[in-house]
mmCIF file of C-alpha atoms in Angstrom:
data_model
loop_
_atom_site.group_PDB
_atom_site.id
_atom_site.type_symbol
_atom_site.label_atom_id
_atom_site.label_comp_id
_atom_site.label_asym_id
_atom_site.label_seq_id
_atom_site.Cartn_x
_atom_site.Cartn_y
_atom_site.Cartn_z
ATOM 1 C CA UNK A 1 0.000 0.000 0.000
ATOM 2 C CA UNK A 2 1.659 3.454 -0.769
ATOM 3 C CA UNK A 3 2.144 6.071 1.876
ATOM 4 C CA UNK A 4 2.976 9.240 1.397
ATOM 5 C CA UNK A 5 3.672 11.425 4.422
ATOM 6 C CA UNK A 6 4.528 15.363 3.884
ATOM 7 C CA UNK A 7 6.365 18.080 5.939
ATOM 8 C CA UNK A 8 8.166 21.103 6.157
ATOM 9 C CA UNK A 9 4.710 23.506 5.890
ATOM 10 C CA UNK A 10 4.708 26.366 8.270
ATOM 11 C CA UNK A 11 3.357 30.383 8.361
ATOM 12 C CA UNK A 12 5.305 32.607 6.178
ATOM 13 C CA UNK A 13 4.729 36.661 5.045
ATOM 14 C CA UNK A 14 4.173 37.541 1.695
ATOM 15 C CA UNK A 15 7.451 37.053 -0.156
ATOM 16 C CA UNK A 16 8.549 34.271 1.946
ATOM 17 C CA UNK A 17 10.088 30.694 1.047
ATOM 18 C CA UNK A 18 9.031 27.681 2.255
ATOM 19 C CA UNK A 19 10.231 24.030 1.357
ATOM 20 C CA UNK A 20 8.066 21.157 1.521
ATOM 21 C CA UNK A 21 8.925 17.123 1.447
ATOM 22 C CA UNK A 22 7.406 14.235 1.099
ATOM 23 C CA UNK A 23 8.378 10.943 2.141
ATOM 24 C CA UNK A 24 7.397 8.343 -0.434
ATOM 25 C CA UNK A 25 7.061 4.539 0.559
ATOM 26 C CA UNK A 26 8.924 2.285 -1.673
ATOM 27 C CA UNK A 27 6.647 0.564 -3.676
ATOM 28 C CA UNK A 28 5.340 3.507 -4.832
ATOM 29 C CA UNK A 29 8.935 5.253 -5.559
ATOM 30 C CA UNK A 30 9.556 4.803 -9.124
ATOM 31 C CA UNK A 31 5.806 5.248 -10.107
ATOM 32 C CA UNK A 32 6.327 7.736 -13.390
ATOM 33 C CA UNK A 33 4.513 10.583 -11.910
ATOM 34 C CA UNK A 34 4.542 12.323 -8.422
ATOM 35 C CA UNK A 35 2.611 15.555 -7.820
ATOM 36 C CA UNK A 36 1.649 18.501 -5.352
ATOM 37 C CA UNK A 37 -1.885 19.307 -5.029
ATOM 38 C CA UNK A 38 -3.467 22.103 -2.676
ATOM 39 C CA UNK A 39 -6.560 22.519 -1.384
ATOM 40 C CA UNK A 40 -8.198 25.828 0.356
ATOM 41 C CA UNK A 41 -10.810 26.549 2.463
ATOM 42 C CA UNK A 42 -13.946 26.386 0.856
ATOM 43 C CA UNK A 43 -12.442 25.788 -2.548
ATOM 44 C CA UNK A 44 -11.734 22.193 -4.346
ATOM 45 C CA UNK A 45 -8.326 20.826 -4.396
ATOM 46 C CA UNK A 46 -6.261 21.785 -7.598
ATOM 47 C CA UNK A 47 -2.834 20.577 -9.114
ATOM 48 C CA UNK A 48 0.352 22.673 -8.095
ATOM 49 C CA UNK A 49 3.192 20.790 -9.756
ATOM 50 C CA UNK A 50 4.031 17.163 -11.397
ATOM 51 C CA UNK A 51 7.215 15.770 -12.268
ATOM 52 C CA UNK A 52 8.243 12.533 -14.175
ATOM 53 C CA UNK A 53 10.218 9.655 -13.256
ATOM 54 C CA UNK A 54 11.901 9.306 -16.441
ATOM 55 C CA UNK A 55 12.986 11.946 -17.545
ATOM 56 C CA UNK A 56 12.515 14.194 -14.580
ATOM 57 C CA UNK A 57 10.259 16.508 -16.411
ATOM 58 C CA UNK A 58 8.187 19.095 -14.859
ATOM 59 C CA UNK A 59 4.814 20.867 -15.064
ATOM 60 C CA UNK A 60 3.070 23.771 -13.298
ATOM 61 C CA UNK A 61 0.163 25.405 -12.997
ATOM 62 C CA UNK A 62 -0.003 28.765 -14.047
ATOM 63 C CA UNK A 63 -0.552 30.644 -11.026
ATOM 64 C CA UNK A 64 2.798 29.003 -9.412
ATOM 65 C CA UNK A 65 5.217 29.221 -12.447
ATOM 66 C CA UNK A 66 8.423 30.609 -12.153
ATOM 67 C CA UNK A 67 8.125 30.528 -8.237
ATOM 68 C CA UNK A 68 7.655 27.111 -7.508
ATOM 69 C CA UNK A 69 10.038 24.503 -8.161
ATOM 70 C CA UNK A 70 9.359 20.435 -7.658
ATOM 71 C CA UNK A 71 12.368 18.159 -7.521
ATOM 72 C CA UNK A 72 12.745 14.718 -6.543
ATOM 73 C CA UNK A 73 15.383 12.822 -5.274
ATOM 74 C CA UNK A 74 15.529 9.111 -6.122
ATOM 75 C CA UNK A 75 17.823 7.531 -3.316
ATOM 76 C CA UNK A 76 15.819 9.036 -0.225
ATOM 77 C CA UNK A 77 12.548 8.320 -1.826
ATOM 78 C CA UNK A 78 11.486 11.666 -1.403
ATOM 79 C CA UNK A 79 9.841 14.685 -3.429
ATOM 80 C CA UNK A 80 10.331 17.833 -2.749
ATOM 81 C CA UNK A 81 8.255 21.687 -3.365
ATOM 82 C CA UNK A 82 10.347 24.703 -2.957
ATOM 83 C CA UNK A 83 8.435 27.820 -3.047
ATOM 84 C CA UNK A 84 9.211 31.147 -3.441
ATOM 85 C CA UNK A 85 8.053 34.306 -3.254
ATOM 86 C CA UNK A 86 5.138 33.356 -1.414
ATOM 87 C CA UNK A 87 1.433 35.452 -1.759
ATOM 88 C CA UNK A 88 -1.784 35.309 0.706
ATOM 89 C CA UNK A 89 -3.569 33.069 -1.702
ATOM 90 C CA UNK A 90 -1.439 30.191 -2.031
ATOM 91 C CA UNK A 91 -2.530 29.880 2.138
ATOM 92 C CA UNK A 92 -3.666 25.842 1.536
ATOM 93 C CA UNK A 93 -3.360 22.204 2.750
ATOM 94 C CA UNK A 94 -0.638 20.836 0.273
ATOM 95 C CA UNK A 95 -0.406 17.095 -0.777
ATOM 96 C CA UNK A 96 1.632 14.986 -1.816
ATOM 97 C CA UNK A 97 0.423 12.421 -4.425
ATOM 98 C CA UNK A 98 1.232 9.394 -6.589
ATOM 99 C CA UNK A 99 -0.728 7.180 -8.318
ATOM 100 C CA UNK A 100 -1.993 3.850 -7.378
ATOM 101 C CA UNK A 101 -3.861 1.470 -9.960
ATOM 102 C CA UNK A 102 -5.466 -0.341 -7.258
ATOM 103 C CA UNK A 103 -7.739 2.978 -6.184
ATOM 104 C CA UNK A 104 -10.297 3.654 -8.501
ATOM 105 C CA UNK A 105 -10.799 6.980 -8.390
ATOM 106 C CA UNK A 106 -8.558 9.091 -9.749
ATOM 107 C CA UNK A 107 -7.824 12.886 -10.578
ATOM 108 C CA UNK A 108 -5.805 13.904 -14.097
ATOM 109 C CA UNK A 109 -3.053 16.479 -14.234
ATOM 110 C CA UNK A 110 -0.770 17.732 -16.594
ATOM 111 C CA UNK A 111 -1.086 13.544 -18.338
ATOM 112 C CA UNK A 112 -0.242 12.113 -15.123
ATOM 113 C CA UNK A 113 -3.035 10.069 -12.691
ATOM 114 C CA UNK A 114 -3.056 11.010 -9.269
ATOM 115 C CA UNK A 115 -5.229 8.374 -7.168
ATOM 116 C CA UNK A 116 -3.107 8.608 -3.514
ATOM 117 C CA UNK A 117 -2.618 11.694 -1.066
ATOM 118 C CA UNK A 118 -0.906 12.379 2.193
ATOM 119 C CA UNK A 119 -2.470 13.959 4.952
ATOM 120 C CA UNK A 120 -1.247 16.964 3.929
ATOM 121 C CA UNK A 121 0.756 20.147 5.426
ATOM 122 C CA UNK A 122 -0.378 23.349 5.738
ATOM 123 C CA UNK A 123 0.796 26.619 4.555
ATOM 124 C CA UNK A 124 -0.070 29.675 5.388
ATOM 125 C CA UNK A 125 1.088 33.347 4.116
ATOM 126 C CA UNK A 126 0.227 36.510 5.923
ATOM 127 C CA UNK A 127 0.566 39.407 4.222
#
């Protein structure tokens, strides 16, 4: 069964960094695609970032581009989301997520299935 367990969220002003990891359990570490998602209150969850197994490519949603920056590192089994330059409205739960074939329902992003999510972290950015 995959676990994913996330960490490093905290409360940040406006312009702030914040770097968040997440743990990934083994049989789920070389699954092609692992993602952030983020969810608000009283608004439905929504893709942040993906990034590939292969080839280590990466994907973003528009209103994190060029501030946000998912890596992965293979040997720790862990993904990371570095974010910069922080604003008010990216205050959210984050999670982690992977896919698992096994769970039938399933979110799409940026061509990758998402079916598995921690518990999440929270961020939080005053302004």
């Amino acid at each position: 069964q995959v676990h994913l367990v996330e960490s490093g969220g905290g409360s940040v002003q406006a312009g702030g960094s914040l770097r968040l990891s997440c743990a990934v359990s083994r049989d789920a570490a070389s699954n092609d695609c692992m993602g952030w998602f983020r969810q608000a209150p009283g608004k439905e969850r929504e893709g942040v970032a993906t990034i590939w197994y292969g080839d280590g490519g990466t994907y973003y949603a528009d209103s994190v581009q060029g501030r946000f920056a998912i890596s992965r590192d293979n040997a720790k089994n862990t993904v990371y989301l570095q974010m910069n330059s922080l604003k008010p409205e990216d205050t959210a739960m984050y999670y982690c997520a992977t896919d698992s074939p096994e769970t039938p329902n399933s979110t799409w992003f940026m061509a990758c299935r998402f079916a598995v999510y921690g518990q999440g972290t929270q961020v939080t950015v005053s302004s």
